[in-house]
Tab-separated table of C-alpha atoms and ligand atoms in Angstrom:
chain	number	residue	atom	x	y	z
A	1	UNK	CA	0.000	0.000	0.000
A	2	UNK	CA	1.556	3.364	-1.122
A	3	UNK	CA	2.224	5.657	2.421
A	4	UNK	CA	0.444	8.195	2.343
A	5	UNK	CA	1.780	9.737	5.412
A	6	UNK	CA	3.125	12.977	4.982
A	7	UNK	CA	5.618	14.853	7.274
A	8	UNK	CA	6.331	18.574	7.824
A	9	UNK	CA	9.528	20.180	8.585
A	10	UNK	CA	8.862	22.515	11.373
A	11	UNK	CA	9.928	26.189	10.888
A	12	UNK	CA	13.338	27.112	12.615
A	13	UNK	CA	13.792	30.247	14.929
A	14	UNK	CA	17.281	32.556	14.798
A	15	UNK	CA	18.289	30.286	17.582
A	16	UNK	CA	18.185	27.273	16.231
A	17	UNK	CA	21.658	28.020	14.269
A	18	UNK	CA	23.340	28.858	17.329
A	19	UNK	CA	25.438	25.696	18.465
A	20	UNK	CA	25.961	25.151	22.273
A	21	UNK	CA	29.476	26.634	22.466
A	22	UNK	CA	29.431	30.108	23.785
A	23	UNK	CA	31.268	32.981	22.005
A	24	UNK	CA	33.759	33.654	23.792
A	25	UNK	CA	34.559	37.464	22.236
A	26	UNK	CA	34.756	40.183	25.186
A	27	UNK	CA	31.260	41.394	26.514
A	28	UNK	CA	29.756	44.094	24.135
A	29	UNK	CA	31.933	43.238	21.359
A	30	UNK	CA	30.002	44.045	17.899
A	31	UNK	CA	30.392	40.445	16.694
A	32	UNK	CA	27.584	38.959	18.641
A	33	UNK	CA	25.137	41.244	17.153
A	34	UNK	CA	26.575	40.095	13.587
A	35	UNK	CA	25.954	36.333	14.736
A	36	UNK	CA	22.309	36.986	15.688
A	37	UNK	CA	21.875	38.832	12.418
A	38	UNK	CA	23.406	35.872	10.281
A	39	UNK	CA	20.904	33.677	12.194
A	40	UNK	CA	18.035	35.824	11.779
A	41	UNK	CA	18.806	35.713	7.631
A	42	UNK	CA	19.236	32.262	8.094
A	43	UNK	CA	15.598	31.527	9.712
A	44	UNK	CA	14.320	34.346	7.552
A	45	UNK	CA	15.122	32.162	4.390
A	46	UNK	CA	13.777	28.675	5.732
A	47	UNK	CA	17.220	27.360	5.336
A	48	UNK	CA	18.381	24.080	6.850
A	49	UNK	CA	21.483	24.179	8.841
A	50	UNK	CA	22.648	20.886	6.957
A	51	UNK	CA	22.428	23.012	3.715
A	52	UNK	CA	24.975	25.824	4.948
A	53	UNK	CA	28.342	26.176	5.411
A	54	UNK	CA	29.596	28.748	7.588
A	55	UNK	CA	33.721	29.186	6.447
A	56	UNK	CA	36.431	31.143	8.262
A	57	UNK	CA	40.135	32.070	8.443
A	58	UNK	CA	41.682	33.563	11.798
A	59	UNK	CA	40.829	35.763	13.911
A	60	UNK	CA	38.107	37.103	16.842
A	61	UNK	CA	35.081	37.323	14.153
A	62	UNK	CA	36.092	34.485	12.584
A	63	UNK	CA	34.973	31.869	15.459
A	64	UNK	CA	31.785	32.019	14.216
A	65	UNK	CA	31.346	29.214	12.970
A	66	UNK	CA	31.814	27.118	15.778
A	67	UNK	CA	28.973	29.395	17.137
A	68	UNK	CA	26.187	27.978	14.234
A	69	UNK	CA	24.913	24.832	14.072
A	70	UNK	CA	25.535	24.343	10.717
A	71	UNK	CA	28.360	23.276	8.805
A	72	UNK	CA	31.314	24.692	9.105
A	73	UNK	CA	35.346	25.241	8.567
A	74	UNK	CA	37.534	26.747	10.558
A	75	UNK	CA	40.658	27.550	8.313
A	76	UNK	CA	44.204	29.269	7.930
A	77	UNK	CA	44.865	33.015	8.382
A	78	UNK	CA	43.580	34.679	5.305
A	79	UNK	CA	42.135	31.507	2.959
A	80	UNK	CA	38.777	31.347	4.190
A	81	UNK	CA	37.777	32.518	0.245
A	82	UNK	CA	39.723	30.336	-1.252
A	83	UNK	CA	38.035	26.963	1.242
A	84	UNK	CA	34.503	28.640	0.425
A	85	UNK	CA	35.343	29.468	-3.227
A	86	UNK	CA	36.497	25.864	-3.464
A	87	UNK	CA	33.316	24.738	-1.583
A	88	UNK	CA	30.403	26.304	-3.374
A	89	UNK	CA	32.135	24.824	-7.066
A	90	UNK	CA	31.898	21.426	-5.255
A	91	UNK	CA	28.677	21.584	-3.804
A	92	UNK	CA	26.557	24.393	-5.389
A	93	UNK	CA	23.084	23.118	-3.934
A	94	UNK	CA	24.888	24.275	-0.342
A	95	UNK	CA	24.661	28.511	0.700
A	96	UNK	CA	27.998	29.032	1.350
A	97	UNK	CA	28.737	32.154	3.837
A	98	UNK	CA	32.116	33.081	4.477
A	99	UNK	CA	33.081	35.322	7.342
A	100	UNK	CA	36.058	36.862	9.177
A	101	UNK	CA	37.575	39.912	9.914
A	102	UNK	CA	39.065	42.861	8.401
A	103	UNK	CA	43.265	41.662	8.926
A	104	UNK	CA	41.770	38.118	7.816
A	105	UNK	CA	40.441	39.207	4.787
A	106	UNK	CA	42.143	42.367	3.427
A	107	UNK	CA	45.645	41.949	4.805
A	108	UNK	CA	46.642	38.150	4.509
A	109	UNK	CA	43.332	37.237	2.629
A	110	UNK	CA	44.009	40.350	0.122
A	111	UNK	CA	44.755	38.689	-3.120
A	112	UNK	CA	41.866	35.748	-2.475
A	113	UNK	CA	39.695	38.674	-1.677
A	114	UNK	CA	40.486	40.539	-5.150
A	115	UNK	CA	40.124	37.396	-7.561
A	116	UNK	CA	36.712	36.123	-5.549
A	117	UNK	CA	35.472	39.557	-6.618
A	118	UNK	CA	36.254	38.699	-10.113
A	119	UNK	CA	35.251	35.333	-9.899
A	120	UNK	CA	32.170	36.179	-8.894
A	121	UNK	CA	31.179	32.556	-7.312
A	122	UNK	CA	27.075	32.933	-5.962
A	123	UNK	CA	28.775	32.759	-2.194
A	124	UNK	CA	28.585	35.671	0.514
A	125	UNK	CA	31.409	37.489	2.140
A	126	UNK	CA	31.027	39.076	5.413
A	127	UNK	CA	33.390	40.897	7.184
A	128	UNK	CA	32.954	41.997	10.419
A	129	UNK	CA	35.381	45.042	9.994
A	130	UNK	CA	36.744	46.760	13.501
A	131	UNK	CA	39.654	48.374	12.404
A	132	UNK	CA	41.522	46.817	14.317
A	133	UNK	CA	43.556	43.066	14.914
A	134	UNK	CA	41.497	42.461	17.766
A	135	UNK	CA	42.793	38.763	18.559
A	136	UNK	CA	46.552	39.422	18.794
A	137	UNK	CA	46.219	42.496	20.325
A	138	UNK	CA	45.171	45.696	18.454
A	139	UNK	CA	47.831	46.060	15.763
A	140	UNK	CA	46.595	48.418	13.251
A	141	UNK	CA	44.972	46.436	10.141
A	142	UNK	CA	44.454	47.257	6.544
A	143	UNK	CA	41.467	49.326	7.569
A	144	UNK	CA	42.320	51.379	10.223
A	145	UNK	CA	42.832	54.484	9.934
A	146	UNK	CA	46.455	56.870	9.285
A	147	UNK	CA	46.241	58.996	12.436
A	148	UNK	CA	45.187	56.394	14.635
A	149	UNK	CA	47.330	55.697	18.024
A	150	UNK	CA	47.765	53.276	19.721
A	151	UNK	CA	50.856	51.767	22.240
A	152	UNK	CA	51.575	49.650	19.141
A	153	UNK	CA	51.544	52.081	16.732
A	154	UNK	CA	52.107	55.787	18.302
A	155	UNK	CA	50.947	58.611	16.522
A	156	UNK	CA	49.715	56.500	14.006
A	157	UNK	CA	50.262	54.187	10.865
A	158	UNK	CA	50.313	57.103	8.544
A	159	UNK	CA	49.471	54.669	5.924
A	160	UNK	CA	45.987	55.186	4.076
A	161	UNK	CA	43.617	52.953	4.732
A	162	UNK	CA	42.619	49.757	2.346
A	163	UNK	CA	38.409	50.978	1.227
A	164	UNK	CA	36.908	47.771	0.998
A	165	UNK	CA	33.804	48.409	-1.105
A	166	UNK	CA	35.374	50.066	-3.751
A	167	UNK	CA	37.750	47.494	-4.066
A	168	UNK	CA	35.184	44.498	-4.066
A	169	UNK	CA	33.044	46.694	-6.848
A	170	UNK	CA	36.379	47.551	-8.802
A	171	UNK	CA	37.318	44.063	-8.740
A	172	UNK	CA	33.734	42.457	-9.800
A	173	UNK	CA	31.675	41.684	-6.799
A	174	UNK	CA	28.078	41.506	-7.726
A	175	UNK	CA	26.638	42.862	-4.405
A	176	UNK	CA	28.026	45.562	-2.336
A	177	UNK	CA	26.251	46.331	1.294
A	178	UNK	CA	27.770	47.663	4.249
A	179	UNK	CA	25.749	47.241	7.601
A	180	UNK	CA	26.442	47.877	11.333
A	181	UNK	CA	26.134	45.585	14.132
A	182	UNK	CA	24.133	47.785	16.568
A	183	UNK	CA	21.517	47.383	13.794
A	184	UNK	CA	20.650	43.175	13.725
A	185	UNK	CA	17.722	43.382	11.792
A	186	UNK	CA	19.008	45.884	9.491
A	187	UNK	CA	22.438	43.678	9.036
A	188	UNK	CA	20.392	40.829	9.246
A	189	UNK	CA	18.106	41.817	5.493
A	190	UNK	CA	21.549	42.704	3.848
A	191	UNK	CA	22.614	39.228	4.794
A	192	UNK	CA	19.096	37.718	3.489
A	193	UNK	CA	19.477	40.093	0.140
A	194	UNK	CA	23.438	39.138	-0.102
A	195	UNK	CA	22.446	35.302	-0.257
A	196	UNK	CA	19.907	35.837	-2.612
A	197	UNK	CA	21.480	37.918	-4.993
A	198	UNK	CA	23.335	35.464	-7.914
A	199	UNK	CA	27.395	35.617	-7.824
A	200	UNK	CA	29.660	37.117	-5.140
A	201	UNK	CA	28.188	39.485	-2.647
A	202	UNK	CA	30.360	41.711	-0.564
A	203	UNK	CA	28.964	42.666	2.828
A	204	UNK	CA	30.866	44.889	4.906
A	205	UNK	CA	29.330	44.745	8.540
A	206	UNK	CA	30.654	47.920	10.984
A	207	UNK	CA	31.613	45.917	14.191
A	208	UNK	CA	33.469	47.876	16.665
A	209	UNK	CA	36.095	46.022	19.223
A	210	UNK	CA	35.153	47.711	22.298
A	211	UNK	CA	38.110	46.177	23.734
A	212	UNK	CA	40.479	48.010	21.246
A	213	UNK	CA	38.986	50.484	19.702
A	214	UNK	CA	36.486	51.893	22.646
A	215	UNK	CA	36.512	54.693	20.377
A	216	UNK	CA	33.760	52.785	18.214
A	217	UNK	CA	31.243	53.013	20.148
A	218	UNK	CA	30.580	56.482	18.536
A	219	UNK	CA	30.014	54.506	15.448
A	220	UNK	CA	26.026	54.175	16.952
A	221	UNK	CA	26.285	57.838	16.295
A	222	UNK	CA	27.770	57.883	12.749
A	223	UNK	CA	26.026	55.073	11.256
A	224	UNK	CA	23.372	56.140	8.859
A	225	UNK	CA	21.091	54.368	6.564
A	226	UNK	CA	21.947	55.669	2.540
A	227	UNK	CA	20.317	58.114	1.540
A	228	UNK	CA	20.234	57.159	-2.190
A	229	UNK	CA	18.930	54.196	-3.803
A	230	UNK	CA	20.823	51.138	-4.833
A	231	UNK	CA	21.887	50.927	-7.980
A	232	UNK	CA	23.470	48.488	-10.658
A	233	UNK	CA	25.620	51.171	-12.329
A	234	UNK	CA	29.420	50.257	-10.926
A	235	UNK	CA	30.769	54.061	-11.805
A	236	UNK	CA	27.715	55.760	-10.016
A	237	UNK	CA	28.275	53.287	-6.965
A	238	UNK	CA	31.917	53.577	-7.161
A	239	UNK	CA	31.933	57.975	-6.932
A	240	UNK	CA	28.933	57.360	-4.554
A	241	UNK	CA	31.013	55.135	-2.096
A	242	UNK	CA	34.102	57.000	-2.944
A	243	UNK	CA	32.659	60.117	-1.127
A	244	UNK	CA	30.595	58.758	1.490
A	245	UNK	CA	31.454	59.390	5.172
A	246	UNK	CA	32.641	55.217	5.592
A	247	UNK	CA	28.679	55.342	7.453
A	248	UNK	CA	26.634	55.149	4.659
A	249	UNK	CA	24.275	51.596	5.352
A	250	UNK	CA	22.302	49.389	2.677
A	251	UNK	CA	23.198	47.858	-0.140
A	252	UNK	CA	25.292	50.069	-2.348
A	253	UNK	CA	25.851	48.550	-5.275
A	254	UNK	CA	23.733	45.173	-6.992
A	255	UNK	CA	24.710	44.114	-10.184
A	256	UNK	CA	23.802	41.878	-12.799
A	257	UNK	CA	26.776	39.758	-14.021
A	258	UNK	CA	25.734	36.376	-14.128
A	259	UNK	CA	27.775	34.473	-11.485
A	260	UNK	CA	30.564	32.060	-12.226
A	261	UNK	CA	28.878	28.408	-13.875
A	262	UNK	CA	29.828	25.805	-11.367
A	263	UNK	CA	29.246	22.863	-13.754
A	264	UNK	CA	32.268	20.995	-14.354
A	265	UNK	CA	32.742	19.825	-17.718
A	266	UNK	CA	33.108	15.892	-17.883
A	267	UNK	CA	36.916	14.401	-16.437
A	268	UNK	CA	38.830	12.499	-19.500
A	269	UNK	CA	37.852	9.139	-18.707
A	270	UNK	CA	41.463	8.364	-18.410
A	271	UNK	CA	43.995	10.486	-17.167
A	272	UNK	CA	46.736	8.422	-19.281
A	273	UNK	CA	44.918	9.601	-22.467
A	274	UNK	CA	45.387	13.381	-21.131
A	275	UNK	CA	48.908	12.537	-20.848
A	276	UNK	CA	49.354	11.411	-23.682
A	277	UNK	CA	48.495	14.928	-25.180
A	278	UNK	CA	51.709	16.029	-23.959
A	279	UNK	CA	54.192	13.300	-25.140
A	280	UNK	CA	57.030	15.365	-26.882
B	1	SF4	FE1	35.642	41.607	19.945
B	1	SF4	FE2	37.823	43.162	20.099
B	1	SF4	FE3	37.288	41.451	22.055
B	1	SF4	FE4	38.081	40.550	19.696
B	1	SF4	S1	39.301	41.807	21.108
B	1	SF4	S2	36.394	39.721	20.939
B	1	SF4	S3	37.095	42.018	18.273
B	1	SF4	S4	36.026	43.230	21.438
B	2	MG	MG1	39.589	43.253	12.826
């Protein structure tokens, strides 16, 4: 007799991603409002935490994945793109969200972060930028900014700071966004839009390290939702971004290149044949 039982997969709440290892960042520190917004997108979109991967270099922010309860790599400083990158062409039928900081992913992730861009693989890139390397101790990253001082760096850098956005829309991303972790639900709808959009989206989430940088928390007063409307022309987001105050929220930039075709074309059947094809 056929079974004509059916079952129904109950709807998941924003905590139901959260695994049972608590974060362990420093009380008040932005990134826990950027994990509660990833969850939120995640419930928001019905996903199933067996259908995500949550990938990560080094670094404060990038513990996060140990802090979902979906799947998840931990990796080496700076190659988080290149494990997600390699990831998403594998398994395209998984949402691939990759995630780290600021040193991570502009400094010793730089060059991955430049030729995902162009790639323009249908993953999402969040970095939860602080200004800051908050995990060894507040050396100035590729973001912070010339003047700033610090014991490790008196009277400043005096080295201009690495602009993210106009680098990931220079270099092909497909979605630009920058959000701010005192806003969850706001962060949380870039993250929703970022997954949803086709081919590499770029989401730049304000996330100050109170520990380092207490001077962030006047980012609450800063931050400010755009006051124009998205567009998909890259020279109009590129002057628009390239004058902003660094506050501007929302997504900045959506384009429409298609994203990268993950379908592999069919292996030689045998590799000797392939060699072959090089015999001298
Ligand atoms: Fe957050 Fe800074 Fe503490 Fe790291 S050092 S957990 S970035 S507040
Ligand atoms: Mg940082």
């Amino acid at each position: 007799m056929a079974d004509t039982t059916t079952t129904t997969t109950p709807a998941l709440k924003a905590r139901d991603y959260n695994s049972d290892i608590k974060p362990i960042w420093c009380p008040g520190c932005g990134d826990f409002s950027v994990l509660l917004s990833i969850s939120k997108a995640f419930a928001e979109l019905e996903l199933r935490p067996e259908n995500i991967a949550v990938i990560s270099g080094i670094g404060c922010s990038s513990r996060i994945p140990a802090y979902t309860d979906c799947y998840g790599f931990h990796g080496v400083h700076g190659r988080a793109l290149a494990l997600g990158t390699g990831l998403k062409v594998a398994r395209p039928d998984l949402t691939v969200l990759v995630a780290g900081g600021d040193g991570d992913g502009f400094s010793i992730g730089g060059n991955h972060f430049l030729h995902a861009c162009r790639r323009n693989v249908d993953l999402t890139y969040l970095v939860m930028d602080n200004r800051v390397y908050g995990m060894t101790k507040g050396q100035p990253s590729p973001t912070t900014e010339a003047d700033w001082d610090s014991a490790l760096a008196p009277g400043g850098t005096g080295v201009r700071p690495f602009h993210p956005l106009v680098i990931a829309l220079a270099s092909g991303a497909n979605l630009v966004a920058r959000g701010f972790s005192g806003d969850p639900n706001g962060t949380a709808r870039l993250i929703v839009e970022a997954i949803q959009h086709p081919g590499f989206s770029f989401v730049e989430v304000l996330s100050p390290c109170i520990t380092f940088r207490p001077d962030q928390r006047e980012w609450r007063k800063e931050v400010h939702a755009a006051a124009v409307e998205e567009t998909d022309d890259a020279a109009r987001a590129a002057r628009r971004i390239m004058t902003d105050d660094g506050f501007n929220t929302g997504i900045l930039y959506r384009g429409t290149r298609p994203a990268f075709d993950t379908s592999v074309p069919a292996a030689p059947a045998d590799v000797a044949d392939l060699e072959r094809e090089f015999v001298l």
